[in-house]
Amino acid sequence: MFCHNCGTALDEGVKFCPNCGTPIEVPVAEEPVEQAPVYEEPVMEQSMYQQPAAPAVEQPVYQQPAAPAAEPVYRTPVVNSEAAALSTPILVFGILGIAFACTFWLSFLGIIFSAIGKGKVKAFLAAGEQLTGKAKVGSILAKVGLILGIVLTVFFVIYLIVIIVVAASHGYRY
């Protein structure tokens, strides 16, 4: 027997559908009534021009997926307090490192702040934590700040050398 609302297969004697909750109407057994004999026409041979009748195919019944047994339990992640305390300074030093690394005249400060941020990342990883959230962003910023700071500091030193050489070639004394 199947539910007439959702098509779920039902056990015998069930009064409600376990899937959708629809009340199940149990058909009442009626007493058999004698029928008069029905005249059947003789079956004629099929001609080669007639198509045979297609066999009746039962259509599949859509069954709704079962509802989850219980609601999911949401748990707050366990956070190591030492690691959580290190994630904010990592982010701060990463931001300072990249901010100063972008300035031409103070790019050496970008190297210093980025190196401090990378040191805090090592302490964070030594505490047994993985880089996530603020710590991961700070680590990336510190790495970019360190590279950018080194590149701009090299350009700044080359710029100073060129200025000194040009000034010396024109006869300027310091």
PDB file of C-alpha atoms in Angstrom:
ATOM      1  CA  MET A   1       0.000   0.000   0.000  1.00  0.00           C
ATOM      2  CA  PHE A   2       1.212   3.533  -0.792  1.00  0.00           C
ATOM      3  CA  CYS A   3       0.378   6.975   0.667  1.00  0.00           C
ATOM      4  CA  HIS A   4      -1.987   8.799  -1.702  1.00  0.00           C
ATOM      5  CA  ASN A   5      -0.347  12.167  -0.759  1.00  0.00           C
ATOM      6  CA  CYS A   6       3.411  11.557  -1.048  1.00  0.00           C
ATOM      7  CA  GLY A   7       3.710   8.030  -2.496  1.00  0.00           C
ATOM      8  CA  THR A   8       5.679   6.528   0.421  1.00  0.00           C
ATOM      9  CA  ALA A   9       5.392   2.731   0.814  1.00  0.00           C
ATOM     10  CA  LEU A  10       3.303   1.937   3.915  1.00  0.00           C
ATOM     11  CA  ASP A  11       3.126  -1.071   6.208  1.00  0.00           C
ATOM     12  CA  GLU A  12      -0.179  -2.843   6.727  1.00  0.00           C
ATOM     13  CA  GLY A  13      -2.329  -1.429   9.532  1.00  0.00           C
ATOM     14  CA  VAL A  14      -0.706   2.047   9.573  1.00  0.00           C
ATOM     15  CA  LYS A  15      -3.185   4.847  10.241  1.00  0.00           C
ATOM     16  CA  PHE A  16      -0.873   7.795   9.350  1.00  0.00           C
ATOM     17  CA  CYS A  17       1.908   8.183   6.766  1.00  0.00           C
ATOM     18  CA  PRO A  18       5.283   8.235   8.575  1.00  0.00           C
ATOM     19  CA  ASN A  19       6.695  10.651   5.952  1.00  0.00           C
ATOM     20  CA  CYS A  20       4.015  13.340   5.569  1.00  0.00           C
ATOM     21  CA  GLY A  21       1.540  12.541   8.363  1.00  0.00           C
ATOM     22  CA  THR A  22      -1.511  12.179   6.104  1.00  0.00           C
ATOM     23  CA  PRO A  23      -4.266   9.961   7.579  1.00  0.00           C
ATOM     24  CA  ILE A  24      -4.533   6.689   5.689  1.00  0.00           C
ATOM     25  CA  GLU A  25      -7.988   5.559   4.657  1.00  0.00           C
ATOM     26  CA  VAL A  26      -8.251   1.800   4.924  1.00  0.00           C
ATOM     27  CA  PRO A  27     -10.556   0.455   2.239  1.00  0.00           C
ATOM     28  CA  VAL A  28     -13.461  -1.516   3.669  1.00  0.00           C
ATOM     29  CA  ALA A  29     -13.746  -4.979   2.174  1.00  0.00           C
ATOM     30  CA  GLU A  30     -17.026  -5.288   0.347  1.00  0.00           C
ATOM     31  CA  GLU A  31     -18.879  -8.499  -0.176  1.00  0.00           C
ATOM     32  CA  PRO A  32     -18.345  -9.905  -3.640  1.00  0.00           C
ATOM     33  CA  VAL A  33     -21.243  -9.259  -5.984  1.00  0.00           C
ATOM     34  CA  GLU A  34     -22.006 -11.767  -8.655  1.00  0.00           C
ATOM     35  CA  GLN A  35     -21.781 -10.282 -12.091  1.00  0.00           C
ATOM     36  CA  ALA A  36     -23.476 -11.377 -15.200  1.00  0.00           C
ATOM     37  CA  PRO A  37     -21.215 -13.048 -17.720  1.00  0.00           C
ATOM     38  CA  VAL A  38     -19.665 -10.611 -20.162  1.00  0.00           C
ATOM     39  CA  TYR A  39     -19.592 -11.356 -23.851  1.00  0.00           C
ATOM     40  CA  GLU A  40     -16.038 -11.232 -25.196  1.00  0.00           C
ATOM     41  CA  GLU A  41     -15.372 -10.738 -28.846  1.00  0.00           C
ATOM     42  CA  PRO A  42     -13.083 -13.240 -30.448  1.00  0.00           C
ATOM     43  CA  VAL A  43      -9.536 -12.052 -30.882  1.00  0.00           C
ATOM     44  CA  MET A  44      -8.665 -11.430 -34.472  1.00  0.00           C
ATOM     45  CA  GLU A  45      -5.253 -11.917 -35.866  1.00  0.00           C
ATOM     46  CA  GLN A  46      -3.169  -8.799 -36.124  1.00  0.00           C
ATOM     47  CA  SER A  47      -2.522  -7.621 -39.587  1.00  0.00           C
ATOM     48  CA  MET A  48       0.936  -6.542 -40.514  1.00  0.00           C
ATOM     49  CA  TYR A  49      -0.257  -2.933 -40.791  1.00  0.00           C
ATOM     50  CA  GLN A  50      -1.480  -2.634 -37.231  1.00  0.00           C
ATOM     51  CA  GLN A  51       0.876  -1.633 -34.462  1.00  0.00           C
ATOM     52  CA  PRO A  52       0.930  -3.820 -31.399  1.00  0.00           C
ATOM     53  CA  ALA A  53      -0.439  -2.230 -28.258  1.00  0.00           C
ATOM     54  CA  ALA A  54       2.244  -0.828 -25.984  1.00  0.00           C
ATOM     55  CA  PRO A  55       2.491  -2.586 -22.647  1.00  0.00           C
ATOM     56  CA  ALA A  56       1.375  -0.523 -19.659  1.00  0.00           C
ATOM     57  CA  VAL A  57       4.366   0.845 -17.755  1.00  0.00           C
ATOM     58  CA  GLU A  58       4.034   1.846 -14.144  1.00  0.00           C
ATOM     59  CA  GLN A  59       5.303   5.373 -13.572  1.00  0.00           C
ATOM     60  CA  PRO A  60       7.814   5.844 -10.752  1.00  0.00           C
ATOM     61  CA  VAL A  61       6.424   7.544  -7.676  1.00  0.00           C
ATOM     62  CA  TYR A  62       8.324  10.508  -6.276  1.00  0.00           C
ATOM     63  CA  GLN A  63       9.373   9.958  -2.691  1.00  0.00           C
ATOM     64  CA  GLN A  64      10.353  12.911  -0.575  1.00  0.00           C
ATOM     65  CA  PRO A  65      13.656  12.567   1.235  1.00  0.00           C
ATOM     66  CA  ALA A  66      13.297  11.629   4.860  1.00  0.00           C
ATOM     67  CA  ALA A  67      13.614  14.456   7.359  1.00  0.00           C
ATOM     68  CA  PRO A  68      16.800  14.449   9.467  1.00  0.00           C
ATOM     69  CA  ALA A  69      16.433  12.508  12.681  1.00  0.00           C
ATOM     70  CA  ALA A  70      17.717  15.275  14.922  1.00  0.00           C
ATOM     71  CA  GLU A  71      18.649  18.914  14.549  1.00  0.00           C
ATOM     72  CA  PRO A  72      22.370  19.562  14.065  1.00  0.00           C
ATOM     73  CA  VAL A  73      24.310  20.586  17.104  1.00  0.00           C
ATOM     74  CA  TYR A  74      26.399  23.706  16.681  1.00  0.00           C
ATOM     75  CA  ARG A  75      29.485  23.781  18.811  1.00  0.00           C
ATOM     76  CA  THR A  76      31.764  26.701  19.453  1.00  0.00           C
ATOM     77  CA  PRO A  77      35.343  25.927  18.482  1.00  0.00           C
ATOM     78  CA  VAL A  78      37.834  25.403  21.263  1.00  0.00           C
ATOM     79  CA  VAL A  79      40.345  28.236  21.082  1.00  0.00           C
ATOM     80  CA  ASN A  80      43.765  28.197  22.662  1.00  0.00           C
ATOM     81  CA  SER A  81      43.963  31.464  24.616  1.00  0.00           C
ATOM     82  CA  GLU A  82      47.698  31.912  23.952  1.00  0.00           C
ATOM     83  CA  ALA A  83      47.195  31.456  20.231  1.00  0.00           C
ATOM     84  CA  ALA A  84      44.175  33.773  20.202  1.00  0.00           C
ATOM     85  CA  ALA A  85      46.242  36.411  21.996  1.00  0.00           C
ATOM     86  CA  LEU A  86      48.935  36.145  19.283  1.00  0.00           C
ATOM     87  CA  SER A  87      46.610  36.442  16.298  1.00  0.00           C
ATOM     88  CA  THR A  88      45.859  40.165  16.776  1.00  0.00           C
ATOM     89  CA  PRO A  89      49.532  41.260  17.029  1.00  0.00           C
ATOM     90  CA  ILE A  90      50.327  39.192  13.934  1.00  0.00           C
ATOM     91  CA  LEU A  91      47.667  41.110  12.033  1.00  0.00           C
ATOM     92  CA  VAL A  92      48.800  44.487  13.423  1.00  0.00           C
ATOM     93  CA  PHE A  93      52.463  43.929  12.559  1.00  0.00           C
ATOM     94  CA  GLY A  94      51.481  42.607   9.120  1.00  0.00           C
ATOM     95  CA  ILE A  95      49.494  45.791   8.441  1.00  0.00           C
ATOM     96  CA  LEU A  96      52.290  48.043   9.750  1.00  0.00           C
ATOM     97  CA  GLY A  97      54.865  46.099   7.733  1.00  0.00           C
ATOM     98  CA  ILE A  98      53.044  46.491   4.442  1.00  0.00           C
ATOM     99  CA  ALA A  99      52.095  50.122   5.180  1.00  0.00           C
ATOM    100  CA  PHE A 100      55.696  51.185   5.823  1.00  0.00           C
ATOM    101  CA  ALA A 101      57.044  48.966   3.033  1.00  0.00           C
ATOM    102  CA  CYS A 102      54.941  50.963   0.553  1.00  0.00           C
ATOM    103  CA  THR A 103      56.584  54.243   1.547  1.00  0.00           C
ATOM    104  CA  PHE A 104      59.751  54.962  -0.368  1.00  0.00           C
ATOM    105  CA  TRP A 105      61.571  56.842   2.390  1.00  0.00           C
ATOM    106  CA  LEU A 106      60.600  54.506   5.273  1.00  0.00           C
ATOM    107  CA  SER A 107      60.639  51.122   3.562  1.00  0.00           C
ATOM    108  CA  PHE A 108      63.283  49.860   6.004  1.00  0.00           C
ATOM    109  CA  LEU A 109      60.643  50.193   8.770  1.00  0.00           C
ATOM    110  CA  GLY A 110      58.438  47.874   6.689  1.00  0.00           C
ATOM    111  CA  ILE A 111      61.184  45.267   6.852  1.00  0.00           C
ATOM    112  CA  ILE A 112      61.416  45.653  10.640  1.00  0.00           C
ATOM    113  CA  PHE A 113      57.653  45.426  11.300  1.00  0.00           C
ATOM    114  CA  SER A 114      57.245  42.540   8.871  1.00  0.00           C
ATOM    115  CA  ALA A 115      60.109  40.652  10.525  1.00  0.00           C
ATOM    116  CA  ILE A 116      58.443  41.136  13.929  1.00  0.00           C
ATOM    117  CA  GLY A 117      55.160  39.855  12.460  1.00  0.00           C
ATOM    118  CA  LYS A 118      56.882  36.787  10.984  1.00  0.00           C
ATOM    119  CA  GLY A 119      58.460  36.113  14.407  1.00  0.00           C
ATOM    120  CA  LYS A 120      55.014  36.180  15.984  1.00  0.00           C
ATOM    121  CA  VAL A 121      53.800  33.742  13.302  1.00  0.00           C
ATOM    122  CA  LYS A 122      56.569  31.326  14.309  1.00  0.00           C
ATOM    123  CA  ALA A 123      55.485  31.621  17.965  1.00  0.00           C
ATOM    124  CA  PHE A 124      51.871  31.024  16.895  1.00  0.00           C
ATOM    125  CA  LEU A 125      52.817  27.872  14.988  1.00  0.00           C
ATOM    126  CA  ALA A 126      55.015  26.714  17.890  1.00  0.00           C
ATOM    127  CA  ALA A 127      51.898  26.830  20.106  1.00  0.00           C
ATOM    128  CA  GLY A 128      50.478  24.053  17.903  1.00  0.00           C
ATOM    129  CA  GLU A 129      47.884  26.191  16.121  1.00  0.00           C
ATOM    130  CA  GLN A 130      47.081  26.451  12.426  1.00  0.00           C
ATOM    131  CA  LEU A 131      46.969  29.800  10.685  1.00  0.00           C
ATOM    132  CA  THR A 132      43.337  30.827  10.336  1.00  0.00           C
ATOM    133  CA  GLY A 133      41.472  34.111  10.333  1.00  0.00           C
ATOM    134  CA  LYS A 134      43.429  37.138  11.554  1.00  0.00           C
ATOM    135  CA  ALA A 135      46.639  35.157  11.992  1.00  0.00           C
ATOM    136  CA  LYS A 136      46.589  33.945   8.374  1.00  0.00           C
ATOM    137  CA  VAL A 137      45.880  37.415   6.987  1.00  0.00           C
ATOM    138  CA  GLY A 138      48.597  38.924   9.182  1.00  0.00           C
ATOM    139  CA  SER A 139      51.078  36.269   8.062  1.00  0.00           C
ATOM    140  CA  ILE A 140      50.384  37.001   4.388  1.00  0.00           C
ATOM    141  CA  LEU A 141      50.642  40.765   4.938  1.00  0.00           C
ATOM    142  CA  ALA A 142      53.937  40.342   6.834  1.00  0.00           C
ATOM    143  CA  LYS A 143      55.351  38.196   4.029  1.00  0.00           C
ATOM    144  CA  VAL A 144      54.319  40.699   1.339  1.00  0.00           C
ATOM    145  CA  GLY A 145      55.553  43.607   3.486  1.00  0.00           C
ATOM    146  CA  LEU A 146      58.924  41.932   3.949  1.00  0.00           C
ATOM    147  CA  ILE A 147      59.400  41.361   0.215  1.00  0.00           C
ATOM    148  CA  LEU A 148      58.128  44.816  -0.735  1.00  0.00           C
ATOM    149  CA  GLY A 149      60.237  46.456   1.986  1.00  0.00           C
ATOM    150  CA  ILE A 150      63.406  44.762   0.778  1.00  0.00           C
ATOM    151  CA  VAL A 151      62.743  45.713  -2.852  1.00  0.00           C
ATOM    152  CA  LEU A 152      61.986  49.372  -2.060  1.00  0.00           C
ATOM    153  CA  THR A 153      64.928  49.639   0.346  1.00  0.00           C
ATOM    154  CA  VAL A 154      67.256  48.385  -2.407  1.00  0.00           C
ATOM    155  CA  PHE A 155      65.764  50.950  -4.798  1.00  0.00           C
ATOM    156  CA  PHE A 156      66.174  53.658  -2.144  1.00  0.00           C
ATOM    157  CA  VAL A 157      69.843  52.774  -1.620  1.00  0.00           C
ATOM    158  CA  ILE A 158      70.442  52.786  -5.383  1.00  0.00           C
ATOM    159  CA  TYR A 159      68.631  56.147  -5.569  1.00  0.00           C
ATOM    160  CA  LEU A 160      70.913  57.595  -2.851  1.00  0.00           C
ATOM    161  CA  ILE A 161      74.019  56.291  -4.598  1.00  0.00           C
ATOM    162  CA  VAL A 162      72.906  57.848  -7.906  1.00  0.00           C
ATOM    163  CA  ILE A 163      72.195  61.183  -6.145  1.00  0.00           C
ATOM    164  CA  ILE A 164      75.625  61.169  -4.493  1.00  0.00           C
ATOM    165  CA  VAL A 165      77.405  60.273  -7.762  1.00  0.00           C
ATOM    166  CA  VAL A 166      75.528  62.946  -9.723  1.00  0.00           C
ATOM    167  CA  ALA A 167      76.185  65.545  -7.026  1.00  0.00           C
ATOM    168  CA  ALA A 168      79.888  64.655  -6.888  1.00  0.00           C
ATOM    169  CA  SER A 169      80.211  64.827 -10.662  1.00  0.00           C
ATOM    170  CA  HIS A 170      78.787  68.374 -10.658  1.00  0.00           C
ATOM    171  CA  GLY A 171      81.165  69.520  -8.001  1.00  0.00           C
ATOM    172  CA  TYR A 172      78.826  69.686  -5.013  1.00  0.00           C
ATOM    173  CA  ARG A 173      80.470  69.046  -1.649  1.00  0.00           C
ATOM    174  CA  TYR A 174      78.686  67.872   1.434  1.00  0.00           C
TER     175      TYR A 174
END
